[in-house]
CSV table of C-alpha atoms in Angstrom, one decimal:
chain,number,residue,atom,x,y,z
M,1,UNK,CA,155.0,-29.8,-57.0
M,2,UNK,CA,155.7,-30.2,-53.3
M,3,UNK,CA,154.1,-33.2,-51.7
M,4,UNK,CA,153.8,-33.5,-47.9
M,5,UNK,CA,152.8,-36.7,-45.9
M,6,UNK,CA,151.6,-36.8,-42.3
M,7,UNK,CA,151.0,-39.3,-39.6
M,8,UNK,CA,150.8,-43.0,-40.9
M,9,UNK,CA,151.1,-41.8,-44.5
M,10,UNK,CA,154.4,-40.3,-43.7
M,11,UNK,CA,155.5,-43.6,-42.0
M,12,UNK,CA,154.3,-45.8,-44.9
M,13,UNK,CA,155.8,-43.6,-47.7
M,14,UNK,CA,159.0,-43.3,-45.6
M,15,UNK,CA,159.2,-39.5,-46.4
M,16,UNK,CA,157.7,-36.4,-44.8
M,17,UNK,CA,158.1,-34.4,-48.0
M,18,UNK,CA,159.2,-34.8,-51.7
M,19,UNK,CA,159.3,-32.6,-54.7
M,20,UNK,CA,157.9,-34.3,-57.9
M,21,UNK,CA,157.3,-33.3,-61.5
M,22,UNK,CA,154.4,-35.5,-62.8
M,23,UNK,CA,153.3,-35.3,-66.5
M,24,UNK,CA,151.0,-32.6,-67.5
M,25,UNK,CA,147.9,-34.9,-67.6
M,26,UNK,CA,148.2,-35.4,-63.8
M,27,UNK,CA,145.8,-32.4,-63.1
M,28,UNK,CA,143.5,-33.6,-60.3
M,29,UNK,CA,144.0,-34.9,-56.8
M,30,UNK,CA,142.7,-38.4,-57.8
M,31,UNK,CA,145.1,-38.6,-60.8
M,32,UNK,CA,148.0,-37.4,-58.6
M,33,UNK,CA,147.1,-40.2,-56.0
M,34,UNK,CA,147.3,-42.8,-58.8
M,35,UNK,CA,150.6,-41.5,-60.1
M,36,UNK,CA,152.2,-41.2,-56.7
M,37,UNK,CA,151.0,-44.7,-55.7
M,38,UNK,CA,153.2,-46.2,-58.5
M,39,UNK,CA,156.4,-44.6,-57.2
M,40,UNK,CA,157.3,-47.2,-54.6
M,41,UNK,CA,155.8,-50.0,-52.6
M,42,UNK,CA,155.6,-47.6,-49.6
M,43,UNK,CA,153.6,-45.1,-51.7
M,44,UNK,CA,151.4,-47.9,-52.8
M,45,UNK,CA,150.8,-49.0,-49.2
M,46,UNK,CA,150.1,-45.4,-48.1
M,47,UNK,CA,147.4,-44.9,-50.8
M,48,UNK,CA,145.8,-48.3,-50.8
M,49,UNK,CA,142.1,-48.4,-49.9
M,50,UNK,CA,141.1,-50.5,-46.8
M,51,UNK,CA,139.7,-54.0,-47.3
M,52,UNK,CA,136.2,-52.6,-47.1
M,53,UNK,CA,136.9,-50.0,-49.7
M,54,UNK,CA,136.9,-46.9,-47.6
M,55,UNK,CA,139.0,-44.0,-48.7
M,56,UNK,CA,141.2,-43.2,-45.7
M,57,UNK,CA,143.4,-40.5,-47.1
M,58,UNK,CA,142.6,-36.8,-46.9
M,59,UNK,CA,144.2,-34.1,-49.0
M,60,UNK,CA,144.9,-30.4,-48.8
M,61,UNK,CA,145.9,-28.3,-51.8
M,62,UNK,CA,147.8,-25.2,-50.9
M,63,UNK,CA,146.7,-25.7,-47.3
M,64,UNK,CA,142.9,-25.9,-48.0
M,65,UNK,CA,141.0,-29.2,-47.8
M,66,UNK,CA,140.6,-30.7,-51.3
M,67,UNK,CA,138.5,-33.4,-53.0
M,68,UNK,CA,139.5,-36.1,-55.5
M,69,UNK,CA,138.4,-33.9,-58.4
M,70,UNK,CA,140.2,-30.8,-57.1
M,71,UNK,CA,142.7,-29.4,-59.6
M,72,UNK,CA,146.4,-29.6,-59.0
M,73,UNK,CA,149.1,-27.7,-60.9
M,74,UNK,CA,152.9,-27.3,-60.9
M,75,UNK,CA,154.0,-25.2,-57.9
M,76,UNK,CA,151.2,-26.4,-55.6
M,77,UNK,CA,151.8,-27.6,-52.1
M,78,UNK,CA,149.8,-30.8,-51.8
M,79,UNK,CA,149.5,-32.7,-48.5
M,80,UNK,CA,148.2,-36.2,-47.8
M,81,UNK,CA,147.1,-37.3,-44.3
M,82,UNK,CA,144.6,-39.5,-42.4
M,83,UNK,CA,141.4,-38.0,-41.0
M,84,UNK,CA,142.4,-35.6,-38.3
M,85,UNK,CA,142.4,-36.6,-34.5
M,86,UNK,CA,143.5,-33.5,-32.7
M,87,UNK,CA,141.6,-31.6,-29.9
V,1,UNK,CA,141.0,-10.3,-31.6
V,2,UNK,CA,141.7,-14.1,-31.8
V,3,UNK,CA,144.8,-15.5,-30.1
V,4,UNK,CA,146.1,-18.7,-31.8
V,5,UNK,CA,149.1,-20.7,-30.6
V,6,UNK,CA,150.5,-24.2,-31.7
V,7,UNK,CA,153.2,-25.0,-29.1
V,8,UNK,CA,154.9,-27.7,-27.3
V,9,UNK,CA,154.8,-25.9,-23.9
V,10,UNK,CA,151.9,-26.1,-21.6
V,11,UNK,CA,149.5,-23.1,-21.3
V,12,UNK,CA,148.5,-21.2,-18.2
V,13,UNK,CA,144.7,-21.0,-18.0
V,14,UNK,CA,144.5,-18.1,-15.6
V,15,UNK,CA,147.1,-16.0,-17.7
V,16,UNK,CA,145.3,-16.7,-21.0
V,17,UNK,CA,141.9,-15.8,-19.5
V,18,UNK,CA,143.4,-12.6,-18.1
V,19,UNK,CA,145.0,-11.7,-21.5
V,20,UNK,CA,141.6,-12.3,-23.2
V,21,UNK,CA,139.5,-10.2,-20.8
V,22,UNK,CA,142.2,-7.8,-19.4
V,23,UNK,CA,140.6,-4.5,-18.3
V,24,UNK,CA,137.5,-4.8,-20.5
V,25,UNK,CA,134.1,-4.2,-18.9
V,26,UNK,CA,131.8,-5.2,-21.8
V,27,UNK,CA,132.4,-9.0,-21.4
V,28,UNK,CA,129.6,-10.9,-19.6
V,29,UNK,CA,130.9,-14.4,-19.8
V,30,UNK,CA,133.8,-16.5,-20.7
V,31,UNK,CA,133.4,-20.1,-21.8
V,32,UNK,CA,136.3,-22.5,-21.9
V,33,UNK,CA,137.2,-26.0,-22.6
V,34,UNK,CA,140.5,-27.8,-21.8
V,35,UNK,CA,141.2,-31.2,-23.3
V,36,UNK,CA,143.5,-33.5,-21.3
V,37,UNK,CA,145.4,-36.7,-22.1
V,38,UNK,CA,143.6,-39.7,-20.6
V,39,UNK,CA,145.6,-42.5,-19.1
V,40,UNK,CA,143.8,-45.3,-20.9
V,41,UNK,CA,142.3,-46.1,-24.3
V,42,UNK,CA,140.1,-49.1,-24.9
V,43,UNK,CA,141.0,-50.3,-21.4
V,44,UNK,CA,144.8,-50.3,-22.0
V,45,UNK,CA,147.3,-48.1,-20.2
V,46,UNK,CA,148.9,-45.3,-22.2
V,47,UNK,CA,152.4,-44.2,-21.4
V,48,UNK,CA,152.4,-41.2,-23.6
V,49,UNK,CA,151.0,-39.6,-26.8
V,50,UNK,CA,152.7,-37.7,-29.7
V,51,UNK,CA,150.8,-34.9,-31.4
V,52,UNK,CA,151.9,-34.2,-35.0
V,53,UNK,CA,150.5,-31.3,-37.1
V,54,UNK,CA,150.7,-29.6,-40.5
V,55,UNK,CA,152.7,-26.3,-39.8
V,56,UNK,CA,151.3,-23.4,-41.7
V,57,UNK,CA,148.0,-25.0,-42.5
V,58,UNK,CA,147.2,-25.5,-38.8
V,59,UNK,CA,147.6,-21.9,-37.8
V,60,UNK,CA,145.9,-20.6,-41.0
V,61,UNK,CA,142.9,-22.8,-40.4
V,62,UNK,CA,142.7,-22.1,-36.7
V,63,UNK,CA,142.7,-18.3,-37.4
V,64,UNK,CA,140.0,-18.7,-40.0
V,65,UNK,CA,137.7,-20.7,-37.8
V,66,UNK,CA,138.3,-18.4,-34.8
V,67,UNK,CA,137.3,-15.4,-37.0
V,68,UNK,CA,134.2,-17.3,-38.2
V,69,UNK,CA,133.2,-18.0,-34.5
V,70,UNK,CA,133.8,-14.3,-33.5
V,71,UNK,CA,131.5,-13.1,-36.3
V,72,UNK,CA,128.8,-15.8,-35.8
V,73,UNK,CA,128.5,-15.3,-32.0
V,74,UNK,CA,129.6,-11.6,-31.8
V,75,UNK,CA,132.5,-12.7,-29.6
V,76,UNK,CA,134.7,-10.1,-28.0
V,77,UNK,CA,137.6,-12.4,-28.5
V,78,UNK,CA,138.7,-16.0,-28.4
V,79,UNK,CA,141.8,-18.1,-27.7
V,80,UNK,CA,142.8,-21.4,-29.3
V,81,UNK,CA,146.0,-23.1,-28.1
V,82,UNK,CA,146.8,-26.6,-29.3
V,83,UNK,CA,149.9,-28.4,-27.9
V,84,UNK,CA,152.1,-30.7,-30.1
V,85,UNK,CA,154.9,-33.2,-29.4
V,86,UNK,CA,155.1,-35.6,-26.6
V,87,UNK,CA,152.4,-35.4,-24.0
V,88,UNK,CA,151.8,-37.7,-21.0
V,89,UNK,CA,148.5,-38.7,-19.3
V,90,UNK,CA,147.0,-35.9,-17.2
V,91,UNK,CA,148.7,-33.2,-19.4
V,92,UNK,CA,146.7,-30.5,-21.2
V,93,UNK,CA,146.3,-30.9,-25.0
V,94,UNK,CA,144.1,-28.0,-26.0
V,95,UNK,CA,142.5,-24.9,-24.7
V,96,UNK,CA,139.5,-23.0,-26.1
V,97,UNK,CA,138.3,-19.6,-24.6
V,98,UNK,CA,135.4,-17.5,-25.9
V,99,UNK,CA,134.3,-14.2,-24.5
V,100,UNK,CA,130.9,-12.7,-25.2
V,101,UNK,CA,128.4,-10.2,-23.7
V,102,UNK,CA,126.1,-13.2,-22.6
V,103,UNK,CA,126.7,-16.8,-21.5
V,104,UNK,CA,124.9,-18.6,-24.2
V,105,UNK,CA,127.1,-17.1,-27.0
V,106,UNK,CA,130.2,-17.8,-25.0
V,107,UNK,CA,129.3,-21.4,-24.3
V,108,UNK,CA,128.0,-22.2,-27.8
V,109,UNK,CA,131.1,-20.7,-29.4
V,110,UNK,CA,133.3,-22.8,-27.1
V,111,UNK,CA,131.5,-26.0,-28.1
V,112,UNK,CA,131.7,-25.0,-31.8
V,113,UNK,CA,135.4,-24.3,-31.7
V,114,UNK,CA,136.4,-27.5,-30.0
V,115,UNK,CA,134.1,-29.5,-32.3
V,116,UNK,CA,135.8,-27.9,-35.2
V,117,UNK,CA,139.3,-28.5,-33.8
V,118,UNK,CA,138.5,-32.2,-33.4
V,119,UNK,CA,137.3,-32.6,-37.0
V,120,UNK,CA,139.0,-30.1,-39.3
V,121,UNK,CA,142.3,-29.0,-37.8
V,122,UNK,CA,145.3,-30.9,-39.1
V,123,UNK,CA,146.5,-32.6,-35.9
V,124,UNK,CA,147.2,-36.3,-35.5
V,125,UNK,CA,147.7,-38.3,-32.3
V,126,UNK,CA,149.8,-41.4,-31.9
V,127,UNK,CA,149.3,-43.3,-28.6
V,128,UNK,CA,152.0,-45.4,-27.1
V,129,UNK,CA,150.8,-48.1,-24.7
V,130,UNK,CA,152.7,-49.2,-21.6
V,131,UNK,CA,153.4,-52.4,-23.5
V,132,UNK,CA,155.6,-50.2,-25.9
V,133,UNK,CA,153.2,-50.7,-28.8
V,134,UNK,CA,152.2,-47.5,-30.6
V,135,UNK,CA,149.3,-46.8,-32.9
V,136,UNK,CA,147.8,-43.7,-34.7
V,137,UNK,CA,144.4,-42.9,-33.1
V,138,UNK,CA,141.4,-43.4,-35.4
V,139,UNK,CA,139.0,-40.6,-36.1
V,140,UNK,CA,135.8,-40.9,-34.3
V,141,UNK,CA,132.5,-40.7,-36.2
V,142,UNK,CA,130.9,-39.1,-33.1
V,143,UNK,CA,133.2,-36.2,-33.7
V,144,UNK,CA,132.0,-35.7,-37.3
V,145,UNK,CA,128.4,-35.8,-36.0
V,146,UNK,CA,129.2,-33.2,-33.3
V,147,UNK,CA,130.8,-30.9,-35.8
V,148,UNK,CA,127.9,-31.4,-38.4
V,149,UNK,CA,125.3,-29.9,-36.1
V,150,UNK,CA,126.8,-26.5,-36.6
V,151,UNK,CA,126.1,-26.7,-40.4
V,152,UNK,CA,128.8,-26.3,-43.1
V,153,UNK,CA,132.1,-25.6,-41.4
Q,1,UNK,CA,133.3,-34.6,-5.4
Q,2,UNK,CA,131.7,-31.2,-5.8
Q,3,UNK,CA,133.4,-28.1,-4.5
Q,4,UNK,CA,130.9,-25.3,-3.5
Q,5,UNK,CA,131.9,-21.8,-2.3
Q,6,UNK,CA,129.9,-18.6,-1.7
Q,7,UNK,CA,132.4,-16.0,-0.9
Q,8,UNK,CA,133.2,-12.2,-1.2
Q,9,UNK,CA,136.8,-12.9,-2.4
Q,10,UNK,CA,137.7,-13.4,-6.0
Q,11,UNK,CA,138.5,-17.0,-7.2
Q,12,UNK,CA,141.6,-18.2,-9.0
Q,13,UNK,CA,140.6,-20.0,-12.1
Q,14,UNK,CA,144.0,-21.8,-12.6
Q,15,UNK,CA,144.1,-23.0,-8.9
Q,16,UNK,CA,140.5,-24.2,-8.9
Q,17,UNK,CA,141.1,-26.1,-12.1
Q,18,UNK,CA,144.2,-27.7,-10.7
Q,19,UNK,CA,142.4,-28.6,-7.5
Q,20,UNK,CA,139.6,-30.3,-9.6
Q,21,UNK,CA,141.8,-32.3,-11.8
Q,22,UNK,CA,145.0,-32.6,-9.7
Q,23,UNK,CA,146.9,-35.7,-10.5
Q,24,UNK,CA,144.0,-37.6,-12.1
Q,25,UNK,CA,144.6,-39.3,-15.5
Q,26,UNK,CA,140.9,-40.3,-16.2
Q,27,UNK,CA,139.6,-36.8,-17.1
Q,28,UNK,CA,139.3,-36.1,-20.8
Q,29,UNK,CA,137.9,-32.6,-20.7
Q,30,UNK,CA,137.1,-29.7,-18.4
Q,31,UNK,CA,134.4,-27.2,-19.3
Q,32,UNK,CA,134.1,-23.9,-17.6
Q,33,UNK,CA,132.1,-20.7,-17.5
Q,34,UNK,CA,133.0,-17.4,-15.8
Q,35,UNK,CA,130.4,-14.7,-15.4
Q,36,UNK,CA,131.7,-11.1,-15.2
Q,37,UNK,CA,130.1,-7.8,-14.2
Q,38,UNK,CA,129.4,-5.7,-17.2
Q,39,UNK,CA,130.0,-2.0,-17.2
Q,40,UNK,CA,126.6,-1.0,-18.7
Q,41,UNK,CA,122.9,-2.1,-18.4
Q,42,UNK,CA,120.3,-0.8,-20.7
Q,43,UNK,CA,122.8,1.7,-22.1
Q,44,UNK,CA,123.6,3.2,-18.7
Q,45,UNK,CA,127.0,3.1,-17.0
Q,46,UNK,CA,127.2,0.9,-13.9
Q,47,UNK,CA,129.5,2.0,-11.0
Q,48,UNK,CA,129.1,-1.2,-9.0
Q,49,UNK,CA,126.8,-4.1,-8.1
Q,50,UNK,CA,125.9,-5.7,-4.8
Q,51,UNK,CA,125.1,-9.5,-4.7
Q,52,UNK,CA,122.8,-10.7,-1.8
Q,53,UNK,CA,122.1,-14.3,-1.1
Q,54,UNK,CA,120.2,-16.5,1.3
Q,55,UNK,CA,122.9,-18.1,3.5
Q,56,UNK,CA,122.2,-21.7,4.2
Q,57,UNK,CA,119.7,-22.3,1.4
Q,58,UNK,CA,122.3,-21.2,-1.2
Q,59,UNK,CA,125.0,-23.7,-0.2
Q,60,UNK,CA,122.5,-26.5,0.3
Q,61,UNK,CA,120.8,-25.9,-3.1
Q,62,UNK,CA,124.2,-25.5,-4.9
Q,63,UNK,CA,125.5,-28.8,-3.4
Q,64,UNK,CA,122.2,-30.5,-4.5
Q,65,UNK,CA,122.4,-29.3,-8.1
Q,66,UNK,CA,126.1,-30.1,-8.3
Q,67,UNK,CA,125.4,-33.7,-7.3
Q,68,UNK,CA,122.5,-33.9,-9.7
Q,69,UNK,CA,124.8,-32.8,-12.6
Q,70,UNK,CA,127.6,-35.2,-11.4
Q,71,UNK,CA,125.1,-38.1,-11.7
Q,72,UNK,CA,123.4,-37.1,-15.0
Q,73,UNK,CA,126.7,-36.5,-16.9
Q,74,UNK,CA,129.0,-39.0,-15.0
Q,75,UNK,CA,131.2,-36.1,-14.0
Q,76,UNK,CA,134.5,-36.7,-12.2
Q,77,UNK,CA,133.9,-33.6,-10.3
Q,78,UNK,CA,132.6,-30.0,-10.5
Q,79,UNK,CA,133.2,-26.7,-8.9
Q,80,UNK,CA,130.6,-23.9,-8.2
Q,81,UNK,CA,131.9,-20.6,-6.8
Q,82,UNK,CA,129.5,-17.6,-6.4
Q,83,UNK,CA,130.7,-14.3,-5.2
Q,84,UNK,CA,128.6,-12.0,-3.0
Q,85,UNK,CA,128.9,-8.4,-1.7
Q,86,UNK,CA,130.2,-5.4,-3.7
Q,87,UNK,CA,131.5,-6.1,-7.2
Q,88,UNK,CA,132.7,-3.7,-9.8
Q,89,UNK,CA,132.5,-3.9,-13.6
Q,90,UNK,CA,135.1,-6.3,-15.0
Q,91,UNK,CA,135.2,-8.4,-11.7
Q,92,UNK,CA,134.3,-12.0,-11.7
Q,93,UNK,CA,130.8,-13.0,-10.3
Q,94,UNK,CA,130.6,-16.8,-10.8
Q,95,UNK,CA,132.7,-19.8,-11.7
Q,96,UNK,CA,131.5,-23.2,-13.0
Q,97,UNK,CA,133.9,-26.0,-13.7
Q,98,UNK,CA,132.9,-29.6,-14.8
Q,99,UNK,CA,135.3,-32.5,-15.5
Q,100,UNK,CA,134.3,-35.5,-17.5
Q,101,UNK,CA,135.9,-38.3,-19.6
Q,102,UNK,CA,134.6,-36.6,-22.8
Q,103,UNK,CA,134.1,-33.0,-23.9
Q,104,UNK,CA,130.4,-33.2,-24.6
Q,105,UNK,CA,129.5,-34.2,-21.0
Q,106,UNK,CA,131.8,-31.5,-19.7
Q,107,UNK,CA,130.3,-28.8,-21.8
Q,108,UNK,CA,126.7,-29.8,-21.4
Q,109,UNK,CA,127.1,-30.0,-17.6
Q,110,UNK,CA,128.7,-26.6,-17.6
Q,111,UNK,CA,125.7,-25.1,-19.4
Q,112,UNK,CA,123.3,-26.8,-17.2
Q,113,UNK,CA,125.0,-25.6,-14.0
Q,114,UNK,CA,125.1,-22.0,-15.1
Q,115,UNK,CA,121.5,-22.1,-16.3
Q,116,UNK,CA,120.5,-23.4,-13.0
Q,117,UNK,CA,122.5,-20.9,-11.0
Q,118,UNK,CA,120.8,-18.2,-12.9
Q,119,UNK,CA,117.2,-19.4,-12.3
Q,120,UNK,CA,117.1,-21.4,-9.1
Q,121,UNK,CA,119.9,-20.3,-6.7
Q,122,UNK,CA,118.9,-17.6,-4.2
Q,123,UNK,CA,121.1,-14.7,-5.2
Q,124,UNK,CA,119.9,-11.2,-6.1
Q,125,UNK,CA,121.8,-8.4,-7.8
Q,126,UNK,CA,121.4,-4.7,-7.1
Q,127,UNK,CA,123.0,-2.4,-9.7
Q,128,UNK,CA,124.2,1.1,-8.9
Q,129,UNK,CA,124.5,3.5,-11.8
Q,130,UNK,CA,127.1,6.1,-12.2
Q,131,UNK,CA,124.2,8.7,-11.5
Q,132,UNK,CA,124.0,7.2,-8.0
Q,133,UNK,CA,120.6,5.6,-8.6
Q,134,UNK,CA,120.4,2.0,-7.6
Q,135,UNK,CA,117.9,-0.8,-8.7
Q,136,UNK,CA,117.3,-4.5,-8.1
Q,137,UNK,CA,117.9,-6.3,-11.4
Q,138,UNK,CA,114.8,-7.9,-12.9
Q,139,UNK,CA,114.8,-11.6,-13.6
Q,140,UNK,CA,115.0,-12.4,-17.3
Q,141,UNK,CA,112.5,-14.6,-19.0
Q,142,UNK,CA,115.3,-16.0,-21.4
Q,143,UNK,CA,117.0,-17.4,-18.3
Q,144,UNK,CA,113.9,-19.4,-17.4
Q,145,UNK,CA,113.6,-20.6,-21.0
Q,146,UNK,CA,117.3,-21.6,-21.0
Q,147,UNK,CA,116.9,-23.6,-17.7
Q,148,UNK,CA,113.7,-25.2,-18.9
Q,149,UNK,CA,115.4,-27.0,-21.8
Q,150,UNK,CA,117.0,-29.3,-19.2
Q,151,UNK,CA,113.6,-30.6,-18.0
Q,152,UNK,CA,112.5,-30.5,-14.4
Q,153,UNK,CA,115.3,-29.0,-12.4
Z,1,UNK,CA,107.7,-19.1,12.8
Z,2,UNK,CA,110.9,-17.4,11.5
Z,3,UNK,CA,110.3,-15.1,8.5
Z,4,UNK,CA,113.1,-14.0,6.2
Z,5,UNK,CA,113.0,-11.2,3.6
Z,6,UNK,CA,115.6,-10.7,0.9
Z,7,UNK,CA,116.4,-8.0,-1.8
Z,8,UNK,CA,113.6,-5.5,-2.4
Z,9,UNK,CA,111.2,-7.3,-0.1
Z,10,UNK,CA,113.6,-6.8,2.8
Z,11,UNK,CA,113.8,-3.1,1.9
Z,12,UNK,CA,110.1,-2.7,1.6
Z,13,UNK,CA,109.2,-4.5,4.8
Z,14,UNK,CA,112.1,-2.7,6.6
Z,15,UNK,CA,113.3,-6.0,8.2
Z,16,UNK,CA,115.6,-8.8,7.1
Z,17,UNK,CA,114.1,-11.2,9.7
Z,18,UNK,CA,111.2,-11.4,12.1
Z,19,UNK,CA,109.6,-14.1,14.5
Z,20,UNK,CA,105.9,-14.3,14.2
Z,21,UNK,CA,103.1,-16.4,15.8
Z,22,UNK,CA,100.2,-16.4,13.4
Z,23,UNK,CA,96.8,-18.1,14.4
Z,24,UNK,CA,96.5,-21.8,13.8
Z,25,UNK,CA,94.4,-21.4,10.6
Z,26,UNK,CA,97.4,-19.7,8.8
Z,27,UNK,CA,98.5,-23.0,7.5
Z,28,UNK,CA,99.6,-22.3,3.9
Z,29,UNK,CA,102.0,-20.0,2.2
Z,30,UNK,CA,99.1,-18.0,0.6
Z,31,UNK,CA,97.4,-17.5,4.0
Z,32,UNK,CA,100.6,-16.5,5.5
Z,33,UNK,CA,101.2,-13.9,2.8
Z,34,UNK,CA,97.7,-12.4,3.4
Z,35,UNK,CA,98.3,-12.4,7.2
Z,36,UNK,CA,101.8,-10.8,6.9
Z,37,UNK,CA,100.5,-8.2,4.5
Z,38,UNK,CA,98.3,-6.8,7.2
Z,39,UNK,CA,101.1,-6.3,9.7
Z,40,UNK,CA,102.3,-2.9,8.3
Z,41,UNK,CA,102.2,-0.6,5.3
Z,42,UNK,CA,105.7,-1.8,4.5
Z,43,UNK,CA,104.5,-5.4,4.5
Z,44,UNK,CA,101.6,-4.6,2.4
Z,45,UNK,CA,103.8,-2.8,-0.2
Z,46,UNK,CA,106.1,-5.8,-0.2
Z,47,UNK,CA,103.4,-8.4,-1.0
Z,48,UNK,CA,101.3,-6.2,-3.3
Z,49,UNK,CA,100.8,-7.6,-6.8
Z,50,UNK,CA,102.0,-5.6,-9.7
Z,51,UNK,CA,99.5,-3.4,-11.6
Z,52,UNK,CA,99.2,-6.1,-14.3
Z,53,UNK,CA,98.5,-8.7,-11.6
Z,54,UNK,CA,101.7,-10.7,-11.7
Z,55,UNK,CA,102.8,-12.4,-8.6
Z,56,UNK,CA,106.3,-11.2,-8.0
Z,57,UNK,CA,107.2,-12.8,-4.7
Z,58,UNK,CA,108.8,-16.2,-4.4
Z,59,UNK,CA,108.8,-18.3,-1.2
Z,60,UNK,CA,111.0,-21.0,0.3
Z,61,UNK,CA,109.8,-23.1,3.3
Z,62,UNK,CA,112.7,-24.6,5.3
Z,63,UNK,CA,115.1,-23.7,2.4
Z,64,UNK,CA,113.1,-25.5,-0.3
Z,65,UNK,CA,111.2,-23.5,-3.0
Z,66,UNK,CA,107.5,-23.5,-2.1
Z,67,UNK,CA,104.1,-22.8,-3.8
Z,68,UNK,CA,101.1,-20.8,-2.6
Z,69,UNK,CA,99.4,-23.9,-1.3
Z,70,UNK,CA,102.5,-25.3,0.4
Z,71,UNK,CA,101.8,-26.0,4.1
Z,72,UNK,CA,103.5,-23.9,6.8
Z,73,UNK,CA,103.7,-24.7,10.5
Z,74,UNK,CA,105.1,-23.3,13.7
Z,75,UNK,CA,108.9,-23.7,13.8
Z,76,UNK,CA,109.3,-23.4,10.0
Z,77,UNK,CA,111.9,-21.0,8.5
Z,78,UNK,CA,109.9,-19.2,5.7
Z,79,UNK,CA,111.7,-16.9,3.2
Z,80,UNK,CA,110.2,-14.4,0.8
Z,81,UNK,CA,112.2,-12.9,-2.1
Z,82,UNK,CA,111.9,-11.7,-5.7
Z,83,UNK,CA,112.8,-14.1,-8.6
Z,84,UNK,CA,116.5,-14.8,-8.4
Z,85,UNK,CA,119.0,-12.9,-10.5
Z,86,UNK,CA,122.4,-14.5,-9.6
Z,87,UNK,CA,124.9,-16.1,-11.9
């Protein structure tokens, strides 16, 4: 599974990209977030909710926007990033 | 018919408009929007801004939304150019062009495309203030509201 | 800050945009609309079109509406250029540019200005068909409806 | 009083501009239209209503849009024209 990080997630994790092989029961975006958050203090900081409990991180699976319950599988390209601010 | 570019270089408004319309005689109106880097944010001076994006997803998503707009407003073509990298105040960030037989379609499609780019295209801005401090720009709720008026994106 | 021209010559979109924004760092967005001569009307081929206007009243009315738009949307400037005389299919007729701190003001002001130009500025079009027959273009009720959404003009 | 005609009104009247001195009781746009309509068959054709009774002619007095009951006076610049079709 190829994981990409953008903007302040990239800075907090300390990586733009990593290849990971989570256990087979890590089969949704939400489970993957929990699993990735345990990899390092940087990962934990990147995925932590705000003090007021808002979910700041957005996700795309294979370059389409995804939700917490969206499925993930080996071979997927999964990106995490803040709400977009282009334009 | 859509032209999509993600590039560091500036764009040439006149050349892009000519490329969109070149030689055609069925176009009645061309709407456009150019976004520009402002020199202040929250009352503080900005020295520059860095635009990051998600290569691959960006171009794919921009092409998809351009085709959606072309079908919804019967456009004769549209152009989306978004710059990335280091940009200074006064520099162009983004260009939207939409050509249609009538003005209302051209102008509505222009508004739709820039609203969409602001809320669904994977770009992120990091502002650097004249103090040297830098911060990632927060998403604006008004932008989500503006995009929501078009229905499901 | 408004730039108003009534002229036979074509305009240069890039140059007009540069003149409007030149060097400023407080502008966030520039909306624009270009109207173009279509090559057909009611299914018939058009060979050319002649634009007549009311010299004096035209410029005065255009300046007045530009100032109204600048105040209503806090524009940092706007440009209205309307061509007159003989124009062929594919040629530009009219240019509207509006610069504002944010995109929605720029795009709304652009729509307002072109709606107003269509319904209140003293210009008249005469189309000549490829058959040689010529006729004055009838005013469109949709244009009045489009202008009416802005309230009293 | 300076009278201007534009577009098909100019073509029907056969003049782009004329100076006229109507009687003193010609003091509104509507009265001026009636008075001008009697000057020639071209004027009559220009100011005639359509078969379905619509008023096709628009008027400006001193370069401001005017209504049938708007006042007119010696020295005014008064223009007649069809609904505008620019833009």
